[in-house]
């Protein structure tokens, strides 16, 4: 006698499994929705749909991978960012809400100041560069990354989403020579190695360490960005950065010393933590 594996029963089974772990029930819903290409309302409407035996086996395997601390986004192979769906692999970070807030800040500033030339440093899957280009198609957007594997993912995303972005491989500003930009945006590696013990195990085990960690208490990349930024921003241009919630004092000192004439503005994320920095170039950079 065949057992009827409905979507509802499959999710109830997954909830029981995940409740015995540190993982949230929402991981099961996320997998089902993205696997079946449903939004949450559609998921509820399909609760009584029956899964084939093959689909049931596939879903069980996906839940087991979550139990083994594999991120659902890597299992599905995509992740949402802003209004778009991006391909993600273990070569790139999984998009996070804080980075969406950074992107929104950039969009406001680009429109307000009529910026045209944009640089995304450490583009990863291309979420920032591609989203900015999609939202404001007249922009000239360049994106760099030290990882060829990450750039390959970014280029695929740009092609899929029909975004004309110039990608260059190399370390920070190296690929762009002496070129200047109106707005530079970056979510660089900023986690200190001594923070590994308190990190989410799923992040540490699966996401690319080159995009997560930096020497000097997580500030090594920022030290280099601060030193080189004055030569790559146009007069009255801006740089926007994401950083760790405890790093504001260090970054305030770092950028003030590197560029005393620049104006610094820090902003909190939706959780109330200082997580974003704006560096405003003077009239004569």
PDB file of C-alpha atoms in Angstrom:
ATOM      1  CA  UNK A   1       0.000   0.000   0.000  1.00  0.00           C
ATOM      2  CA  UNK A   2       1.431   3.366  -1.010  1.00  0.00           C
ATOM      3  CA  UNK A   3       1.826   6.065   1.624  1.00  0.00           C
ATOM      4  CA  UNK A   4       0.618   9.467   0.492  1.00  0.00           C
ATOM      5  CA  UNK A   5       3.420  11.985   0.974  1.00  0.00           C
ATOM      6  CA  UNK A   6       1.637  15.319   0.811  1.00  0.00           C
ATOM      7  CA  UNK A   7       3.504  18.608   1.023  1.00  0.00           C
ATOM      8  CA  UNK A   8       1.943  19.190   4.449  1.00  0.00           C
ATOM      9  CA  UNK A   9       3.011  15.788   5.802  1.00  0.00           C
ATOM     10  CA  UNK A  10       6.507  16.204   4.373  1.00  0.00           C
ATOM     11  CA  UNK A  11       6.881  19.525   6.177  1.00  0.00           C
ATOM     12  CA  UNK A  12       5.545  18.078   9.442  1.00  0.00           C
ATOM     13  CA  UNK A  13       8.139  15.297   9.189  1.00  0.00           C
ATOM     14  CA  UNK A  14      10.858  17.866   8.511  1.00  0.00           C
ATOM     15  CA  UNK A  15       9.775  19.986  11.495  1.00  0.00           C
ATOM     16  CA  UNK A  16      10.109  16.967  13.799  1.00  0.00           C
ATOM     17  CA  UNK A  17      13.623  16.321  12.503  1.00  0.00           C
ATOM     18  CA  UNK A  18      14.752  19.952  12.690  1.00  0.00           C
ATOM     19  CA  UNK A  19      13.281  20.431  16.178  1.00  0.00           C
ATOM     20  CA  UNK A  20      15.917  17.978  17.413  1.00  0.00           C
ATOM     21  CA  UNK A  21      18.677  20.224  16.055  1.00  0.00           C
ATOM     22  CA  UNK A  22      19.673  23.896  16.269  1.00  0.00           C
ATOM     23  CA  UNK A  23      18.088  24.557  12.879  1.00  0.00           C
ATOM     24  CA  UNK A  24      14.879  26.492  12.424  1.00  0.00           C
ATOM     25  CA  UNK A  25      11.679  25.075  10.956  1.00  0.00           C
ATOM     26  CA  UNK A  26      11.754  27.855   8.377  1.00  0.00           C
ATOM     27  CA  UNK A  27      14.644  26.042   6.669  1.00  0.00           C
ATOM     28  CA  UNK A  28      12.221  23.292   5.623  1.00  0.00           C
ATOM     29  CA  UNK A  29       9.708  25.789   4.248  1.00  0.00           C
ATOM     30  CA  UNK A  30      12.488  27.664   2.452  1.00  0.00           C
ATOM     31  CA  UNK A  31      13.641  24.446   0.777  1.00  0.00           C
ATOM     32  CA  UNK A  32      10.138  23.423  -0.262  1.00  0.00           C
ATOM     33  CA  UNK A  33       9.272  26.873  -1.607  1.00  0.00           C
ATOM     34  CA  UNK A  34      12.431  27.357  -3.647  1.00  0.00           C
ATOM     35  CA  UNK A  35      12.559  23.740  -4.807  1.00  0.00           C
ATOM     36  CA  UNK A  36       9.001  23.949  -6.118  1.00  0.00           C
ATOM     37  CA  UNK A  37       9.358  27.629  -7.143  1.00  0.00           C
ATOM     38  CA  UNK A  38       6.485  28.750  -4.910  1.00  0.00           C
ATOM     39  CA  UNK A  39       6.093  31.814  -2.736  1.00  0.00           C
ATOM     40  CA  UNK A  40       4.807  31.293   0.804  1.00  0.00           C
ATOM     41  CA  UNK A  41       1.163  31.780  -0.149  1.00  0.00           C
ATOM     42  CA  UNK A  42       1.508  29.220  -2.935  1.00  0.00           C
ATOM     43  CA  UNK A  43       3.108  26.806  -0.482  1.00  0.00           C
ATOM     44  CA  UNK A  44      -0.005  26.970   1.715  1.00  0.00           C
ATOM     45  CA  UNK A  45      -2.257  26.458  -1.303  1.00  0.00           C
ATOM     46  CA  UNK A  46      -0.280  23.341  -2.299  1.00  0.00           C
ATOM     47  CA  UNK A  47      -0.319  21.734   1.168  1.00  0.00           C
ATOM     48  CA  UNK A  48      -2.520  18.836  -0.019  1.00  0.00           C
ATOM     49  CA  UNK A  49      -0.490  18.140  -3.158  1.00  0.00           C
ATOM     50  CA  UNK A  50       1.064  14.693  -3.200  1.00  0.00           C
ATOM     51  CA  UNK A  51       4.787  14.248  -3.708  1.00  0.00           C
ATOM     52  CA  UNK A  52       6.003  11.427  -5.899  1.00  0.00           C
ATOM     53  CA  UNK A  53       8.225   8.837  -4.283  1.00  0.00           C
ATOM     54  CA  UNK A  54      11.231  10.419  -5.993  1.00  0.00           C
ATOM     55  CA  UNK A  55      10.248  13.895  -4.758  1.00  0.00           C
ATOM     56  CA  UNK A  56       9.798  12.539  -1.229  1.00  0.00           C
ATOM     57  CA  UNK A  57      13.267  10.979  -1.313  1.00  0.00           C
ATOM     58  CA  UNK A  58      14.761  14.208  -2.658  1.00  0.00           C
ATOM     59  CA  UNK A  59      13.141  16.266   0.106  1.00  0.00           C
ATOM     60  CA  UNK A  60      14.340  13.837   2.780  1.00  0.00           C
ATOM     61  CA  UNK A  61      17.876  14.109   1.417  1.00  0.00           C
ATOM     62  CA  UNK A  62      17.711  17.910   1.461  1.00  0.00           C
ATOM     63  CA  UNK A  63      16.578  17.957   5.089  1.00  0.00           C
ATOM     64  CA  UNK A  64      19.398  15.590   6.036  1.00  0.00           C
ATOM     65  CA  UNK A  65      21.869  17.993   4.425  1.00  0.00           C
ATOM     66  CA  UNK A  66      20.441  20.804   6.578  1.00  0.00           C
ATOM     67  CA  UNK A  67      20.851  18.595   9.655  1.00  0.00           C
ATOM     68  CA  UNK A  68      24.491  18.197   8.597  1.00  0.00           C
ATOM     69  CA  UNK A  69      24.809  22.016   8.710  1.00  0.00           C
ATOM     70  CA  UNK A  70      24.699  22.681   4.970  1.00  0.00           C
ATOM     71  CA  UNK A  71      22.963  26.024   4.277  1.00  0.00           C
ATOM     72  CA  UNK A  72      19.600  25.684   2.484  1.00  0.00           C
ATOM     73  CA  UNK A  73      20.716  28.289  -0.070  1.00  0.00           C
ATOM     74  CA  UNK A  74      23.622  26.091  -1.180  1.00  0.00           C
ATOM     75  CA  UNK A  75      21.332  23.061  -1.321  1.00  0.00           C
ATOM     76  CA  UNK A  76      18.887  24.871  -3.610  1.00  0.00           C
ATOM     77  CA  UNK A  77      21.668  26.723  -5.415  1.00  0.00           C
ATOM     78  CA  UNK A  78      20.015  30.144  -5.271  1.00  0.00           C
ATOM     79  CA  UNK A  79      19.324  32.882  -2.740  1.00  0.00           C
ATOM     80  CA  UNK A  80      17.107  35.982  -2.830  1.00  0.00           C
ATOM     81  CA  UNK A  81      18.590  39.472  -2.651  1.00  0.00           C
ATOM     82  CA  UNK A  82      16.524  42.609  -3.009  1.00  0.00           C
ATOM     83  CA  UNK A  83      14.007  41.755  -5.748  1.00  0.00           C
ATOM     84  CA  UNK A  84      16.139  39.166  -7.519  1.00  0.00           C
ATOM     85  CA  UNK A  85      17.199  35.536  -7.237  1.00  0.00           C
ATOM     86  CA  UNK A  86      20.939  34.880  -7.426  1.00  0.00           C
ATOM     87  CA  UNK A  87      22.883  31.718  -8.027  1.00  0.00           C
ATOM     88  CA  UNK A  88      25.054  30.852  -5.014  1.00  0.00           C
ATOM     89  CA  UNK A  89      27.707  28.177  -4.560  1.00  0.00           C
ATOM     90  CA  UNK A  90      30.241  27.510  -1.782  1.00  0.00           C
ATOM     91  CA  UNK A  91      32.565  29.850  -3.724  1.00  0.00           C
ATOM     92  CA  UNK A  92      30.482  32.862  -2.625  1.00  0.00           C
ATOM     93  CA  UNK A  93      28.853  34.163   0.529  1.00  0.00           C
ATOM     94  CA  UNK A  94      25.131  33.741   1.076  1.00  0.00           C
ATOM     95  CA  UNK A  95      23.400  37.159   0.807  1.00  0.00           C
ATOM     96  CA  UNK A  96      22.325  38.673   4.101  1.00  0.00           C
ATOM     97  CA  UNK A  97      19.805  41.283   5.187  1.00  0.00           C
ATOM     98  CA  UNK A  98      22.477  43.750   6.339  1.00  0.00           C
ATOM     99  CA  UNK A  99      23.903  43.842   2.829  1.00  0.00           C
ATOM    100  CA  UNK A 100      20.446  44.623   1.426  1.00  0.00           C
ATOM    101  CA  UNK A 101      20.372  47.642   3.741  1.00  0.00           C
ATOM    102  CA  UNK A 102      23.781  48.728   2.418  1.00  0.00           C
ATOM    103  CA  UNK A 103      22.460  48.382  -1.133  1.00  0.00           C
ATOM    104  CA  UNK A 104      19.403  50.507  -0.359  1.00  0.00           C
ATOM    105  CA  UNK A 105      21.624  53.222   1.128  1.00  0.00           C
ATOM    106  CA  UNK A 106      23.721  53.164  -2.046  1.00  0.00           C
ATOM    107  CA  UNK A 107      20.658  53.507  -4.281  1.00  0.00           C
ATOM    108  CA  UNK A 108      19.459  56.557  -2.352  1.00  0.00           C
ATOM    109  CA  UNK A 109      22.879  58.217  -2.551  1.00  0.00           C
ATOM    110  CA  UNK A 110      23.364  57.434  -6.243  1.00  0.00           C
ATOM    111  CA  UNK A 111      20.032  59.057  -7.109  1.00  0.00           C
ATOM    112  CA  UNK A 112      20.598  62.026  -4.805  1.00  0.00           C
ATOM    113  CA  UNK A 113      24.053  62.869  -6.147  1.00  0.00           C
ATOM    114  CA  UNK A 114      23.533  61.663  -9.743  1.00  0.00           C
ATOM    115  CA  UNK A 115      26.505  59.317  -9.543  1.00  0.00           C
ATOM    116  CA  UNK A 116      27.369  57.368 -12.712  1.00  0.00           C
ATOM    117  CA  UNK A 117      30.530  55.309 -12.201  1.00  0.00           C
ATOM    118  CA  UNK A 118      30.224  52.557  -9.592  1.00  0.00           C
ATOM    119  CA  UNK A 119      32.793  50.072  -8.264  1.00  0.00           C
ATOM    120  CA  UNK A 120      31.923  46.972  -6.226  1.00  0.00           C
ATOM    121  CA  UNK A 121      34.997  45.512  -4.501  1.00  0.00           C
ATOM    122  CA  UNK A 122      34.835  41.836  -3.533  1.00  0.00           C
ATOM    123  CA  UNK A 123      31.669  41.299  -5.525  1.00  0.00           C
ATOM    124  CA  UNK A 124      31.215  37.598  -4.680  1.00  0.00           C
ATOM    125  CA  UNK A 125      28.022  36.452  -6.391  1.00  0.00           C
ATOM    126  CA  UNK A 126      27.581  39.956  -7.793  1.00  0.00           C
ATOM    127  CA  UNK A 127      24.554  40.885  -5.692  1.00  0.00           C
ATOM    128  CA  UNK A 128      25.512  44.526  -5.117  1.00  0.00           C
ATOM    129  CA  UNK A 129      26.852  45.342  -8.577  1.00  0.00           C
ATOM    130  CA  UNK A 130      24.018  43.601 -10.405  1.00  0.00           C
ATOM    131  CA  UNK A 131      21.237  44.985  -8.200  1.00  0.00           C
ATOM    132  CA  UNK A 132      22.515  48.552  -8.594  1.00  0.00           C
ATOM    133  CA  UNK A 133      22.700  48.116 -12.372  1.00  0.00           C
ATOM    134  CA  UNK A 134      19.212  46.586 -12.530  1.00  0.00           C
ATOM    135  CA  UNK A 135      17.689  49.358 -10.429  1.00  0.00           C
ATOM    136  CA  UNK A 136      19.472  52.176 -12.302  1.00  0.00           C
ATOM    137  CA  UNK A 137      20.313  50.873 -15.808  1.00  0.00           C
ATOM    138  CA  UNK A 138      22.215  54.029 -16.822  1.00  0.00           C
ATOM    139  CA  UNK A 139      25.009  53.301 -14.336  1.00  0.00           C
ATOM    140  CA  UNK A 140      28.447  52.182 -15.450  1.00  0.00           C
ATOM    141  CA  UNK A 141      29.254  49.393 -12.989  1.00  0.00           C
ATOM    142  CA  UNK A 142      32.576  47.608 -12.475  1.00  0.00           C
ATOM    143  CA  UNK A 143      32.991  44.712 -10.044  1.00  0.00           C
ATOM    144  CA  UNK A 144      36.178  43.046  -8.826  1.00  0.00           C
ATOM    145  CA  UNK A 145      37.012  39.930  -6.856  1.00  0.00           C
ATOM    146  CA  UNK A 146      40.204  38.068  -6.052  1.00  0.00           C
ATOM    147  CA  UNK A 147      38.430  34.725  -6.571  1.00  0.00           C
ATOM    148  CA  UNK A 148      37.989  33.462 -10.126  1.00  0.00           C
ATOM    149  CA  UNK A 149      35.381  30.970  -8.890  1.00  0.00           C
ATOM    150  CA  UNK A 150      33.353  33.796  -7.353  1.00  0.00           C
ATOM    151  CA  UNK A 151      33.610  35.881 -10.527  1.00  0.00           C
ATOM    152  CA  UNK A 152      32.310  32.975 -12.567  1.00  0.00           C
ATOM    153  CA  UNK A 153      29.194  32.856 -10.365  1.00  0.00           C
ATOM    154  CA  UNK A 154      28.811  36.645 -10.617  1.00  0.00           C
ATOM    155  CA  UNK A 155      29.108  36.572 -14.401  1.00  0.00           C
ATOM    156  CA  UNK A 156      26.453  33.846 -14.610  1.00  0.00           C
ATOM    157  CA  UNK A 157      24.142  35.930 -12.439  1.00  0.00           C
ATOM    158  CA  UNK A 158      24.716  39.020 -14.573  1.00  0.00           C
ATOM    159  CA  UNK A 159      23.919  37.044 -17.709  1.00  0.00           C
ATOM    160  CA  UNK A 160      20.791  35.477 -16.203  1.00  0.00           C
ATOM    161  CA  UNK A 161      19.523  38.819 -14.921  1.00  0.00           C
ATOM    162  CA  UNK A 162      20.566  40.730 -18.067  1.00  0.00           C
ATOM    163  CA  UNK A 163      22.808  43.176 -16.224  1.00  0.00           C
ATOM    164  CA  UNK A 164      25.691  44.780 -18.110  1.00  0.00           C
ATOM    165  CA  UNK A 165      28.452  44.773 -15.476  1.00  0.00           C
ATOM    166  CA  UNK A 166      32.210  44.771 -16.136  1.00  0.00           C
ATOM    167  CA  UNK A 167      33.958  42.095 -14.052  1.00  0.00           C
ATOM    168  CA  UNK A 168      37.687  42.107 -13.303  1.00  0.00           C
ATOM    169  CA  UNK A 169      39.743  39.630 -11.315  1.00  0.00           C
ATOM    170  CA  UNK A 170      42.268  40.878  -8.793  1.00  0.00           C
ATOM    171  CA  UNK A 171      42.960  42.072  -5.272  1.00  0.00           C
ATOM    172  CA  UNK A 172      40.942  45.136  -4.170  1.00  0.00           C
ATOM    173  CA  UNK A 173      41.872  48.115  -6.411  1.00  0.00           C
ATOM    174  CA  UNK A 174      44.590  46.310  -8.407  1.00  0.00           C
ATOM    175  CA  UNK A 175      42.420  45.434 -11.456  1.00  0.00           C
ATOM    176  CA  UNK A 176      41.258  49.021 -12.011  1.00  0.00           C
ATOM    177  CA  UNK A 177      44.627  50.790 -12.143  1.00  0.00           C
ATOM    178  CA  UNK A 178      44.271  54.507 -11.408  1.00  0.00           C
ATOM    179  CA  UNK A 179      40.600  54.729 -12.414  1.00  0.00           C
ATOM    180  CA  UNK A 180      38.284  56.858 -10.248  1.00  0.00           C
ATOM    181  CA  UNK A 181      34.650  56.195  -9.320  1.00  0.00           C
ATOM    182  CA  UNK A 182      31.715  58.218  -8.019  1.00  0.00           C
ATOM    183  CA  UNK A 183      30.642  55.501  -5.601  1.00  0.00           C
ATOM    184  CA  UNK A 184      32.603  52.543  -4.275  1.00  0.00           C
ATOM    185  CA  UNK A 185      30.746  49.844  -2.364  1.00  0.00           C
ATOM    186  CA  UNK A 186      32.126  46.811  -0.571  1.00  0.00           C
ATOM    187  CA  UNK A 187      31.252  44.084   1.898  1.00  0.00           C
ATOM    188  CA  UNK A 188      34.822  42.914   2.550  1.00  0.00           C
ATOM    189  CA  UNK A 189      36.100  40.169   4.869  1.00  0.00           C
ATOM    190  CA  UNK A 190      35.954  41.578   8.402  1.00  0.00           C
ATOM    191  CA  UNK A 191      35.667  38.671  10.854  1.00  0.00           C
ATOM    192  CA  UNK A 192      38.628  38.155  13.184  1.00  0.00           C
ATOM    193  CA  UNK A 193      40.068  34.659  13.420  1.00  0.00           C
ATOM    194  CA  UNK A 194      39.533  34.630  17.186  1.00  0.00           C
ATOM    195  CA  UNK A 195      35.766  34.888  16.567  1.00  0.00           C
ATOM    196  CA  UNK A 196      35.568  31.431  14.986  1.00  0.00           C
ATOM    197  CA  UNK A 197      34.553  29.854  18.293  1.00  0.00           C
ATOM    198  CA  UNK A 198      31.363  31.940  18.492  1.00  0.00           C
ATOM    199  CA  UNK A 199      30.424  31.688  14.809  1.00  0.00           C
ATOM    200  CA  UNK A 200      27.504  29.740  13.423  1.00  0.00           C
ATOM    201  CA  UNK A 201      28.982  26.347  12.561  1.00  0.00           C
ATOM    202  CA  UNK A 202      27.116  26.248   9.257  1.00  0.00           C
ATOM    203  CA  UNK A 203      28.795  29.493   8.154  1.00  0.00           C
ATOM    204  CA  UNK A 204      32.287  28.423   9.206  1.00  0.00           C
ATOM    205  CA  UNK A 205      32.026  24.966   7.635  1.00  0.00           C
ATOM    206  CA  UNK A 206      30.500  25.982   4.318  1.00  0.00           C
ATOM    207  CA  UNK A 207      31.063  29.604   3.312  1.00  0.00           C
ATOM    208  CA  UNK A 208      34.359  30.729   1.712  1.00  0.00           C
ATOM    209  CA  UNK A 209      36.901  31.746   4.355  1.00  0.00           C
ATOM    210  CA  UNK A 210      38.609  34.163   1.963  1.00  0.00           C
ATOM    211  CA  UNK A 211      35.390  36.210   1.990  1.00  0.00           C
ATOM    212  CA  UNK A 212      34.870  35.972   5.755  1.00  0.00           C
ATOM    213  CA  UNK A 213      38.129  36.404   7.650  1.00  0.00           C
ATOM    214  CA  UNK A 214      40.804  39.081   7.874  1.00  0.00           C
ATOM    215  CA  UNK A 215      43.961  39.517   9.928  1.00  0.00           C
ATOM    216  CA  UNK A 216      44.513  42.327  12.473  1.00  0.00           C
ATOM    217  CA  UNK A 217      41.278  41.633  14.376  1.00  0.00           C
ATOM    218  CA  UNK A 218      39.344  41.619  11.120  1.00  0.00           C
ATOM    219  CA  UNK A 219      40.656  45.023  10.027  1.00  0.00           C
ATOM    220  CA  UNK A 220      43.413  44.050   7.558  1.00  0.00           C
ATOM    221  CA  UNK A 221      41.350  44.633   4.412  1.00  0.00           C
ATOM    222  CA  UNK A 222      39.986  47.899   5.775  1.00  0.00           C
ATOM    223  CA  UNK A 223      43.510  49.132   6.452  1.00  0.00           C
ATOM    224  CA  UNK A 224      44.302  48.689   2.764  1.00  0.00           C
ATOM    225  CA  UNK A 225      40.982  50.132   1.584  1.00  0.00           C
ATOM    226  CA  UNK A 226      41.431  53.230   3.735  1.00  0.00           C
ATOM    227  CA  UNK A 227      44.945  53.813   2.421  1.00  0.00           C
ATOM    228  CA  UNK A 228      43.959  53.526  -1.248  1.00  0.00           C
ATOM    229  CA  UNK A 229      40.485  55.055  -1.207  1.00  0.00           C
ATOM    230  CA  UNK A 230      41.552  58.725  -1.673  1.00  0.00           C
ATOM    231  CA  UNK A 231      43.125  57.950  -5.050  1.00  0.00           C
ATOM    232  CA  UNK A 232      40.034  56.166  -6.404  1.00  0.00           C
ATOM    233  CA  UNK A 233      37.095  58.412  -5.440  1.00  0.00           C
ATOM    234  CA  UNK A 234      36.032  61.391  -7.528  1.00  0.00           C
ATOM    235  CA  UNK A 235      35.612  64.743  -5.720  1.00  0.00           C
ATOM    236  CA  UNK A 236      32.517  64.483  -3.496  1.00  0.00           C
ATOM    237  CA  UNK A 237      32.273  60.790  -4.312  1.00  0.00           C
ATOM    238  CA  UNK A 238      31.342  58.217  -1.681  1.00  0.00           C
ATOM    239  CA  UNK A 239      32.377  54.830  -0.398  1.00  0.00           C
ATOM    240  CA  UNK A 240      29.954  52.563   1.452  1.00  0.00           C
ATOM    241  CA  UNK A 241      31.146  49.639   3.554  1.00  0.00           C
ATOM    242  CA  UNK A 242      29.671  46.915   5.729  1.00  0.00           C
ATOM    243  CA  UNK A 243      31.554  46.004   8.910  1.00  0.00           C
ATOM    244  CA  UNK A 244      31.299  44.000  12.144  1.00  0.00           C
ATOM    245  CA  UNK A 245      29.005  45.330  14.872  1.00  0.00           C
ATOM    246  CA  UNK A 246      31.923  46.051  17.259  1.00  0.00           C
ATOM    247  CA  UNK A 247      34.325  47.643  14.753  1.00  0.00           C
ATOM    248  CA  UNK A 248      33.049  51.236  14.579  1.00  0.00           C
ATOM    249  CA  UNK A 249      35.680  52.776  16.932  1.00  0.00           C
ATOM    250  CA  UNK A 250      38.557  51.114  15.079  1.00  0.00           C
ATOM    251  CA  UNK A 251      37.221  52.140  11.669  1.00  0.00           C
ATOM    252  CA  UNK A 252      36.602  55.703  12.834  1.00  0.00           C
ATOM    253  CA  UNK A 253      40.256  55.981  13.807  1.00  0.00           C
ATOM    254  CA  UNK A 254      41.509  54.133  10.741  1.00  0.00           C
ATOM    255  CA  UNK A 255      39.712  56.216   8.109  1.00  0.00           C
ATOM    256  CA  UNK A 256      40.224  59.511   9.957  1.00  0.00           C
ATOM    257  CA  UNK A 257      43.973  58.943  10.002  1.00  0.00           C
ATOM    258  CA  UNK A 258      44.078  57.786   6.378  1.00  0.00           C
ATOM    259  CA  UNK A 259      41.923  60.622   5.024  1.00  0.00           C
ATOM    260  CA  UNK A 260      41.378  63.500   7.488  1.00  0.00           C
ATOM    261  CA  UNK A 261      39.484  65.578   4.909  1.00  0.00           C
ATOM    262  CA  UNK A 262      36.797  62.937   4.336  1.00  0.00           C
ATOM    263  CA  UNK A 263      33.484  62.972   6.216  1.00  0.00           C
ATOM    264  CA  UNK A 264      32.481  59.740   7.960  1.00  0.00           C
ATOM    265  CA  UNK A 265      28.893  58.693   8.647  1.00  0.00           C
ATOM    266  CA  UNK A 266      28.009  55.495  10.493  1.00  0.00           C
ATOM    267  CA  UNK A 267      24.604  53.849  10.276  1.00  0.00           C
ATOM    268  CA  UNK A 268      22.828  51.149  12.272  1.00  0.00           C
ATOM    269  CA  UNK A 269      21.225  48.095  10.712  1.00  0.00           C
ATOM    270  CA  UNK A 270      17.622  47.069  11.328  1.00  0.00           C
ATOM    271  CA  UNK A 271      18.707  45.231  14.490  1.00  0.00           C
ATOM    272  CA  UNK A 272      20.162  48.409  15.960  1.00  0.00           C
ATOM    273  CA  UNK A 273      23.845  47.545  15.491  1.00  0.00           C
ATOM    274  CA  UNK A 274      26.350  49.908  13.869  1.00  0.00           C
ATOM    275  CA  UNK A 275      27.105  47.996  10.673  1.00  0.00           C
ATOM    276  CA  UNK A 276      27.561  50.487   7.816  1.00  0.00           C
ATOM    277  CA  UNK A 277      30.035  53.261   7.026  1.00  0.00           C
ATOM    278  CA  UNK A 278      29.841  56.067   4.480  1.00  0.00           C
ATOM    279  CA  UNK A 279      33.054  57.862   3.521  1.00  0.00           C
ATOM    280  CA  UNK A 280      32.346  61.147   1.734  1.00  0.00           C
ATOM    281  CA  UNK A 281      35.213  62.580  -0.299  1.00  0.00           C
ATOM    282  CA  UNK A 282      35.881  66.333  -0.087  1.00  0.00           C
ATOM    283  CA  UNK A 283      35.210  68.644  -3.045  1.00  0.00           C
ATOM    284  CA  UNK A 284      38.805  68.173  -4.146  1.00  0.00           C
ATOM    285  CA  UNK A 285      39.690  64.524  -3.524  1.00  0.00           C
TER     286      UNK A 285
END
